[in-house]
PDB file of C-alpha atoms in Angstrom:
ATOM      1  CA  MET A  28      72.623  98.196 112.730  1.00  0.00           C
ATOM      2  CA  ASP A  29      76.169  96.990 113.294  1.00  0.00           C
ATOM      3  CA  ASN A  30      77.758  93.695 112.614  1.00  0.00           C
ATOM      4  CA  HIS A  31      80.448  91.592 114.251  1.00  0.00           C
ATOM      5  CA  HIS A  32      83.214  89.975 112.390  1.00  0.00           C
ATOM      6  CA  THR A  33      85.868  87.502 113.272  1.00  0.00           C
ATOM      7  CA  SER A  34      88.705  89.180 115.167  1.00  0.00           C
ATOM      8  CA  GLY A  35      92.277  88.136 114.836  1.00  0.00           C
ATOM      9  CA  HIS A  36      95.876  89.126 115.044  1.00  0.00           C
ATOM     10  CA  LEU A  37      98.354  90.743 112.527  1.00  0.00           C
ATOM     11  CA  ARG A  38     101.474  88.850 112.449  1.00  0.00           C
ATOM     12  CA  GLY A  39     101.562  88.304 115.984  1.00  0.00           C
ATOM     13  CA  ASP A  40     100.497  91.857 117.070  1.00  0.00           C
ATOM     14  CA  ALA A  41      97.491  92.533 119.190  1.00  0.00           C
ATOM     15  CA  ALA A  42      94.447  92.507 117.027  1.00  0.00           C
ATOM     16  CA  VAL A  43      93.993  95.773 114.953  1.00  0.00           C
ATOM     17  CA  ARG A  44      90.417  97.089 115.219  1.00  0.00           C
ATOM     18  CA  VAL A  45      88.752  98.612 112.072  1.00  0.00           C
ATOM     19  CA  LEU A  46      85.371 100.161 111.844  1.00  0.00           C
ATOM     20  CA  VAL A  47      83.681 100.363 108.401  1.00  0.00           C
ATOM     21  CA  ILE A  48      80.844 103.060 108.031  1.00  0.00           C
ATOM     22  CA  ASP A  49      78.898 102.727 104.932  1.00  0.00           C
ATOM     23  CA  ASP A  50      75.058 102.395 104.120  1.00  0.00           C
ATOM     24  CA  GLU A  51      75.612  99.783 101.267  1.00  0.00           C
ATOM     25  CA  PRO A  52      75.329  96.395 102.945  1.00  0.00           C
ATOM     26  CA  ASP A  53      76.897  94.455 100.185  1.00  0.00           C
ATOM     27  CA  LEU A  54      79.954  96.846 100.132  1.00  0.00           C
ATOM     28  CA  THR A  55      80.489  96.641 104.023  1.00  0.00           C
ATOM     29  CA  GLU A  56      80.127  92.715 103.687  1.00  0.00           C
ATOM     30  CA  VAL A  57      82.760  92.531 101.161  1.00  0.00           C
ATOM     31  CA  LEU A  58      85.016  94.968 102.849  1.00  0.00           C
ATOM     32  CA  ALA A  59      84.493  93.329 106.301  1.00  0.00           C
ATOM     33  CA  GLY A  60      85.437  89.900 104.817  1.00  0.00           C
ATOM     34  CA  ALA A  61      88.602  91.161 103.267  1.00  0.00           C
ATOM     35  CA  LEU A  62      89.723  93.149 106.377  1.00  0.00           C
ATOM     36  CA  SER A  63      88.956  90.083 108.773  1.00  0.00           C
ATOM     37  CA  GLY A  64      91.054  88.219 106.319  1.00  0.00           C
ATOM     38  CA  GLU A  65      93.975  90.308 107.266  1.00  0.00           C
ATOM     39  CA  GLY A  66      93.584  89.185 110.829  1.00  0.00           C
ATOM     40  CA  TRP A  67      92.011  92.432 111.825  1.00  0.00           C
ATOM     41  CA  ALA A  68      88.878  92.788 114.165  1.00  0.00           C
ATOM     42  CA  VAL A  69      86.154  94.376 112.269  1.00  0.00           C
ATOM     43  CA  ARG A  70      82.877  96.103 113.032  1.00  0.00           C
ATOM     44  CA  THR A  71      80.439  97.866 110.565  1.00  0.00           C
ATOM     45  CA  ALA A  72      77.768 100.549 110.878  1.00  0.00           C
ATOM     46  CA  ALA A  73      75.238 101.653 108.406  1.00  0.00           C
ATOM     47  CA  ASP A  74      74.927 105.399 109.594  1.00  0.00           C
ATOM     48  CA  GLY A  75      76.750 108.026 111.588  1.00  0.00           C
ATOM     49  CA  ALA A  76      74.918 107.687 114.882  1.00  0.00           C
ATOM     50  CA  THR A  77      75.410 103.981 115.061  1.00  0.00           C
ATOM     51  CA  ALA A  78      79.150 104.425 114.103  1.00  0.00           C
ATOM     52  CA  LEU A  79      79.677 106.841 116.778  1.00  0.00           C
ATOM     53  CA  ALA A  80      78.122 104.675 119.416  1.00  0.00           C
ATOM     54  CA  VAL A  81      80.079 101.655 118.188  1.00  0.00           C
ATOM     55  CA  ALA A  82      83.199 103.667 118.272  1.00  0.00           C
ATOM     56  CA  ARG A  83      82.813 104.607 121.844  1.00  0.00           C
ATOM     57  CA  THR A  84      82.995 100.903 122.880  1.00  0.00           C
ATOM     58  CA  PHE A  85      85.001  99.296 120.110  1.00  0.00           C
ATOM     59  CA  ARG A  86      87.823 102.020 120.079  1.00  0.00           C
ATOM     60  CA  PRO A  87      88.964 101.333 116.612  1.00  0.00           C
ATOM     61  CA  HIS A  88      92.458 102.055 115.342  1.00  0.00           C
ATOM     62  CA  ALA A  89      91.146 102.748 111.958  1.00  0.00           C
ATOM     63  CA  VAL A  90      87.986 103.769 110.261  1.00  0.00           C
ATOM     64  CA  VAL A  91      86.699 103.399 106.746  1.00  0.00           C
ATOM     65  CA  LEU A  92      84.302 106.159 106.249  1.00  0.00           C
ATOM     66  CA  ASP A  93      81.753 107.018 103.537  1.00  0.00           C
ATOM     67  CA  TRP A  94      81.066 110.580 102.964  1.00  0.00           C
ATOM     68  CA  MET A  95      77.314 110.431 102.150  1.00  0.00           C
ATOM     69  CA  LEU A  96      75.557 108.704 105.052  1.00  0.00           C
ATOM     70  CA  PRO A  97      71.837 108.583 105.609  1.00  0.00           C
ATOM     71  CA  ASP A  98      71.829 110.696 108.793  1.00  0.00           C
ATOM     72  CA  ILE A  99      74.987 112.594 109.556  1.00  0.00           C
ATOM     73  CA  ASP A 100      77.356 114.078 106.876  1.00  0.00           C
ATOM     74  CA  GLY A 101      80.580 111.971 106.909  1.00  0.00           C
ATOM     75  CA  LEU A 102      82.674 115.157 107.590  1.00  0.00           C
ATOM     76  CA  ARG A 103      80.675 115.643 110.714  1.00  0.00           C
ATOM     77  CA  VAL A 104      81.086 112.061 111.695  1.00  0.00           C
ATOM     78  CA  LEU A 105      84.874 112.604 111.175  1.00  0.00           C
ATOM     79  CA  HIS A 106      84.823 115.618 113.429  1.00  0.00           C
ATOM     80  CA  LEU A 107      83.014 113.766 116.290  1.00  0.00           C
ATOM     81  CA  LEU A 108      85.296 110.628 115.889  1.00  0.00           C
ATOM     82  CA  ARG A 109      88.430 112.813 116.303  1.00  0.00           C
ATOM     83  CA  HIS A 110      86.929 114.330 119.504  1.00  0.00           C
ATOM     84  CA  GLU A 111      86.484 110.776 120.833  1.00  0.00           C
ATOM     85  CA  LEU A 112      89.561 109.220 119.348  1.00  0.00           C
ATOM     86  CA  GLU A 113      92.336 111.758 118.523  1.00  0.00           C
ATOM     87  CA  THR A 114      94.814 109.146 117.024  1.00  0.00           C
ATOM     88  CA  VAL A 115      92.358 106.970 114.741  1.00  0.00           C
ATOM     89  CA  CYS A 116      93.319 106.594 111.272  1.00  0.00           C
ATOM     90  CA  VAL A 117      90.430 107.651 108.786  1.00  0.00           C
ATOM     91  CA  LEU A 118      90.231 106.484 105.280  1.00  0.00           C
ATOM     92  CA  PHE A 119      87.495 108.030 103.166  1.00  0.00           C
ATOM     93  CA  LEU A 120      85.867 105.687 100.834  1.00  0.00           C
ATOM     94  CA  THR A 121      83.423 107.599  98.618  1.00  0.00           C
ATOM     95  CA  ALA A 122      81.932 108.177  95.306  1.00  0.00           C
ATOM     96  CA  ARG A 123      82.801 111.840  95.545  1.00  0.00           C
ATOM     97  CA  ASP A 124      85.756 112.010  93.249  1.00  0.00           C
ATOM     98  CA  SER A 125      86.484 115.510  92.527  1.00  0.00           C
ATOM     99  CA  VAL A 126      89.760 117.134  93.435  1.00  0.00           C
ATOM    100  CA  GLU A 127      87.897 119.586  95.665  1.00  0.00           C
ATOM    101  CA  ASP A 128      86.193 116.869  97.544  1.00  0.00           C
ATOM    102  CA  ARG A 129      89.544 115.136  98.078  1.00  0.00           C
ATOM    103  CA  ILE A 130      91.150 118.314  99.397  1.00  0.00           C
ATOM    104  CA  THR A 131      88.022 118.909 101.636  1.00  0.00           C
ATOM    105  CA  GLY A 132      88.065 115.383 103.028  1.00  0.00           C
ATOM    106  CA  ILE A 133      91.933 115.456 103.749  1.00  0.00           C
ATOM    107  CA  THR A 134      91.741 119.090 105.160  1.00  0.00           C
ATOM    108  CA  ALA A 135      88.910 118.081 107.522  1.00  0.00           C
ATOM    109  CA  GLY A 136      91.307 115.421 109.073  1.00  0.00           C
ATOM    110  CA  GLY A 137      90.931 112.444 106.881  1.00  0.00           C
ATOM    111  CA  ASP A 138      94.323 110.585 106.536  1.00  0.00           C
ATOM    112  CA  ASP A 139      93.706 109.189 102.990  1.00  0.00           C
ATOM    113  CA  TYR A 140      90.974 108.951 100.263  1.00  0.00           C
ATOM    114  CA  VAL A 141      89.928 106.472  97.915  1.00  0.00           C
ATOM    115  CA  THR A 142      87.051 106.825  95.420  1.00  0.00           C
ATOM    116  CA  LYS A 143      84.450 104.273  94.279  1.00  0.00           C
ATOM    117  CA  PRO A 144      84.550 102.108  92.498  1.00  0.00           C
ATOM    118  CA  PHE A 145      87.535 100.646  94.223  1.00  0.00           C
ATOM    119  CA  SER A 146      89.692  97.485  94.353  1.00  0.00           C
ATOM    120  CA  LEU A 147      89.778  95.674  97.667  1.00  0.00           C
ATOM    121  CA  GLU A 148      93.625  95.347  97.259  1.00  0.00           C
ATOM    122  CA  GLU A 149      94.195  99.050  97.052  1.00  0.00           C
ATOM    123  CA  VAL A 150      91.817  99.751 100.080  1.00  0.00           C
ATOM    124  CA  LEU A 151      93.824  97.099 102.172  1.00  0.00           C
ATOM    125  CA  ALA A 152      97.178  98.540 100.853  1.00  0.00           C
ATOM    126  CA  ARG A 153      96.188 102.042 102.024  1.00  0.00           C
ATOM    127  CA  LEU A 154      94.938 100.876 105.442  1.00  0.00           C
ATOM    128  CA  ARG A 155      98.110  98.879 106.010  1.00  0.00           C
ATOM    129  CA  GLY A 156     100.102 102.050 105.133  1.00  0.00           C
ATOM    130  CA  LEU A 157      98.044 104.139 107.562  1.00  0.00           C
ATOM    131  CA  LEU A 158      98.403 101.705 110.380  1.00  0.00           C
ATOM    132  CA  ARG A 159     102.038 101.076 109.718  1.00  0.00           C
ATOM    133  CA  ARG A 160     102.743 104.839 109.926  1.00  0.00           C
ATOM    134  CA  ALA A 161     100.705 105.096 113.165  1.00  0.00           C
ATOM    135  CA  GLY A 162     102.935 102.366 114.561  1.00  0.00           C
ATOM    136  CA  MET A 163      99.864  99.971 114.749  1.00  0.00           C
ATOM    137  CA  ALA A 164     101.129  97.297 112.216  1.00  0.00           C
ATOM    138  CA  ARG A 165     104.508  95.853 111.287  1.00  0.00           C
ATOM    139  CA  GLU A 166     105.420  94.721 107.818  1.00  0.00           C
ATOM    140  CA  PRO A 167     107.874  91.999 107.229  1.00  0.00           C
ATOM    141  CA  GLU A 168     111.140  93.413 105.854  1.00  0.00           C
ATOM    142  CA  GLY A 169     109.915  96.944 106.102  1.00  0.00           C
ATOM    143  CA  ASN A 170     107.677  97.835 103.165  1.00  0.00           C
ATOM    144  CA  ARG A 171     109.129  95.006 100.955  1.00  0.00           C
ATOM    145  CA  LEU A 172     107.466  91.748  99.899  1.00  0.00           C
ATOM    146  CA  VAL A 173     110.071  89.114  98.687  1.00  0.00           C
ATOM    147  CA  VAL A 174     109.459  85.842  96.834  1.00  0.00           C
ATOM    148  CA  GLY A 175     112.605  84.281  95.441  1.00  0.00           C
ATOM    149  CA  ASP A 176     114.514  86.985  93.467  1.00  0.00           C
ATOM    150  CA  LEU A 177     111.483  89.113  93.098  1.00  0.00           C
ATOM    151  CA  VAL A 178     111.133  92.084  95.325  1.00  0.00           C
ATOM    152  CA  MET A 179     108.395  94.564  95.698  1.00  0.00           C
ATOM    153  CA  ASP A 180     108.610  97.869  97.566  1.00  0.00           C
ATOM    154  CA  GLU A 181     105.070  98.778  98.333  1.00  0.00           C
ATOM    155  CA  GLU A 182     105.729 102.298  99.483  1.00  0.00           C
ATOM    156  CA  ALA A 183     107.883 103.307  96.482  1.00  0.00           C
ATOM    157  CA  ARG A 184     105.717 101.172  94.164  1.00  0.00           C
ATOM    158  CA  GLU A 185     108.791  99.601  92.646  1.00  0.00           C
ATOM    159  CA  VAL A 186     109.326  95.946  91.519  1.00  0.00           C
ATOM    160  CA  VAL A 187     112.684  94.310  90.871  1.00  0.00           C
ATOM    161  CA  ARG A 188     113.447  90.864  89.559  1.00  0.00           C
ATOM    162  CA  GLY A 189     117.058  89.505  89.705  1.00  0.00           C
ATOM    163  CA  GLY A 190     118.273  93.275  90.154  1.00  0.00           C
ATOM    164  CA  ASP A 191     116.262  94.490  87.202  1.00  0.00           C
ATOM    165  CA  LEU A 192     113.569  97.033  87.592  1.00  0.00           C
ATOM    166  CA  VAL A 193     110.220  96.010  86.254  1.00  0.00           C
ATOM    167  CA  GLU A 194     107.804  98.668  85.022  1.00  0.00           C
ATOM    168  CA  LEU A 195     104.231  97.791  85.808  1.00  0.00           C
ATOM    169  CA  SER A 196     100.905  99.572  85.369  1.00  0.00           C
ATOM    170  CA  ARG A 197      98.791 100.243  88.307  1.00  0.00           C
ATOM    171  CA  THR A 198      96.504  97.199  87.760  1.00  0.00           C
ATOM    172  CA  GLU A 199      99.669  94.918  87.108  1.00  0.00           C
ATOM    173  CA  PHE A 200     101.053  96.103  90.321  1.00  0.00           C
ATOM    174  CA  GLU A 201      97.977  95.383  92.408  1.00  0.00           C
ATOM    175  CA  LEU A 202      97.654  91.954  90.745  1.00  0.00           C
ATOM    176  CA  LEU A 203     101.333  91.194  91.455  1.00  0.00           C
ATOM    177  CA  ARG A 204     100.939  92.428  94.993  1.00  0.00           C
ATOM    178  CA  PHE A 205      98.148  90.019  95.666  1.00  0.00           C
ATOM    179  CA  LEU A 206     100.125  87.136  94.274  1.00  0.00           C
ATOM    180  CA  MET A 207     103.157  88.084  96.333  1.00  0.00           C
ATOM    181  CA  ARG A 208     101.188  88.433  99.585  1.00  0.00           C
ATOM    182  CA  ASN A 209      99.978  84.948  98.894  1.00  0.00           C
ATOM    183  CA  PRO A 210     103.114  83.082  97.607  1.00  0.00           C
ATOM    184  CA  ARG A 211     102.830  79.320  96.889  1.00  0.00           C
ATOM    185  CA  ARG A 212      99.039  79.543  97.249  1.00  0.00           C
ATOM    186  CA  VAL A 213      96.816  78.711  94.482  1.00  0.00           C
ATOM    187  CA  LEU A 214      94.419  81.600  93.795  1.00  0.00           C
ATOM    188  CA  SER A 215      91.357  81.127  91.616  1.00  0.00           C
ATOM    189  CA  LYS A 216      90.418  83.733  88.879  1.00  0.00           C
ATOM    190  CA  THR A 217      87.202  84.562  91.034  1.00  0.00           C
ATOM    191  CA  GLN A 218      89.355  85.317  93.982  1.00  0.00           C
ATOM    192  CA  ILE A 219      91.779  87.472  92.004  1.00  0.00           C
ATOM    193  CA  LEU A 220      89.042  89.211  90.214  1.00  0.00           C
ATOM    194  CA  ASP A 221      87.282  90.071  93.576  1.00  0.00           C
ATOM    195  CA  ARG A 222      90.440  91.528  95.154  1.00  0.00           C
ATOM    196  CA  VAL A 223      92.285  93.285  92.343  1.00  0.00           C
ATOM    197  CA  TRP A 224      89.505  94.656  90.138  1.00  0.00           C
ATOM    198  CA  SER A 225      86.903  97.271  91.227  1.00  0.00           C
ATOM    199  CA  TYR A 226      84.072  96.203  93.595  1.00  0.00           C
ATOM    200  CA  ASP A 227      81.134  95.629  91.477  1.00  0.00           C
ATOM    201  CA  PHE A 228      83.283  95.364  88.381  1.00  0.00           C
ATOM    202  CA  GLY A 229      81.133  92.661  87.103  1.00  0.00           C
ATOM    203  CA  GLY A 230      83.854  91.586  84.737  1.00  0.00           C
ATOM    204  CA  ARG A 231      84.614  88.213  83.048  1.00  0.00           C
ATOM    205  CA  SER A 232      87.556  85.987  84.171  1.00  0.00           C
ATOM    206  CA  HIS A 233      89.268  86.606  80.712  1.00  0.00           C
ATOM    207  CA  VAL A 234      90.443  89.881  82.224  1.00  0.00           C
ATOM    208  CA  VAL A 235      92.533  88.009  84.722  1.00  0.00           C
ATOM    209  CA  GLU A 236      94.044  85.684  81.962  1.00  0.00           C
ATOM    210  CA  LEU A 237      94.961  88.882  80.047  1.00  0.00           C
ATOM    211  CA  TYR A 238      96.717  90.429  82.924  1.00  0.00           C
ATOM    212  CA  ILE A 239      98.451  87.307  83.983  1.00  0.00           C
ATOM    213  CA  SER A 240      99.893  87.285  80.404  1.00  0.00           C
ATOM    214  CA  TYR A 241     100.867  90.830  80.711  1.00  0.00           C
ATOM    215  CA  LEU A 242     102.770  90.108  83.986  1.00  0.00           C
ATOM    216  CA  ARG A 243     104.357  86.879  82.569  1.00  0.00           C
ATOM    217  CA  LYS A 244     105.888  89.078  79.813  1.00  0.00           C
ATOM    218  CA  LYS A 245     107.389  91.526  82.354  1.00  0.00           C
ATOM    219  CA  ILE A 246     108.150  89.237  85.330  1.00  0.00           C
ATOM    220  CA  ASP A 247     109.126  85.876  83.581  1.00  0.00           C
ATOM    221  CA  ALA A 248     110.431  86.893  80.151  1.00  0.00           C
ATOM    222  CA  GLY A 249     113.854  85.199  79.772  1.00  0.00           C
ATOM    223  CA  ARG A 250     113.832  84.005  83.264  1.00  0.00           C
ATOM    224  CA  ALA A 251     112.722  80.854  85.205  1.00  0.00           C
ATOM    225  CA  PRO A 252     108.905  81.257  85.326  1.00  0.00           C
ATOM    226  CA  MET A 253     107.426  82.249  88.766  1.00  0.00           C
ATOM    227  CA  ILE A 254     103.780  82.588  87.678  1.00  0.00           C
ATOM    228  CA  HIS A 255     102.302  79.227  87.078  1.00  0.00           C
ATOM    229  CA  THR A 256      98.867  78.064  85.902  1.00  0.00           C
ATOM    230  CA  VAL A 257      97.231  75.279  87.826  1.00  0.00           C
ATOM    231  CA  ARG A 258      94.660  73.899  85.177  1.00  0.00           C
ATOM    232  CA  GLY A 259      91.041  74.329  86.263  1.00  0.00           C
ATOM    233  CA  VAL A 260      92.009  76.083  89.511  1.00  0.00           C
ATOM    234  CA  GLY A 261      93.840  79.331  88.952  1.00  0.00           C
ATOM    235  CA  TYR A 262      97.254  80.672  89.397  1.00  0.00           C
ATOM    236  CA  VAL A 263     100.217  80.507  91.812  1.00  0.00           C
ATOM    237  CA  LEU A 264     103.266  82.564  92.382  1.00  0.00           C
ATOM    238  CA  LYS A 265     106.414  80.567  93.407  1.00  0.00           C
ATOM    239  CA  PRO A 266     110.148  80.403  92.702  1.00  0.00           C
ATOM    240  CA  GLU A 267     111.258  77.582  90.484  1.00  0.00           C
ATOM    241  CA  ALA A 268     112.859  75.574  93.059  1.00  0.00           C
ATOM    242  CA  ALA A 269     109.944  75.999  95.663  1.00  0.00           C
TER     243      ALA A 269
END
């Protein structure tokens, strides 16, 4: 059975349509919610046959595809999707994490490959990249996020503050990306945990506090602080004068 989710627009563009194909209902619900939050129109399908039927009418611009489906193999679904929609962007999201599986998925026509467990922010970033390269989505200032004197180049995975390059780990980068995509907005520990840490991570909020402290040492050290704590609520990224 497929589900409908709120449609929207991406920074003034016509609504981008994304189809999520996975037989784990909790996972598709979480993903669909995050994708809808981007302003994209989202549909979900729990098996290959339903997915192909939905694709014929929904005409998605991008597909998030699990390899292991209850009826048709994900590679076969990909082949059939490509027959119907030649230009659709396909992101594999699967537990099959060997190098051989990645090569097989990409060789079969997949555009990108993310393994489970995954972080929502990484999946969203990969989809934004695929859609941008396909000419379906525009990013403000190219691939850069800018808050005050803090600049992130998402494609090059580089962060600069006040002209100085800041070296970040993968998790620190994803955390800062989420903060920079929501400047001046207070984000709760739960929101951050859900978006930046792996789906089903089941972690405690103290991991958020720990990584916020790591980021502060790298982003704010010796400078006017940009990462602020809102007691009892969460964290907010904003320039000192904002």
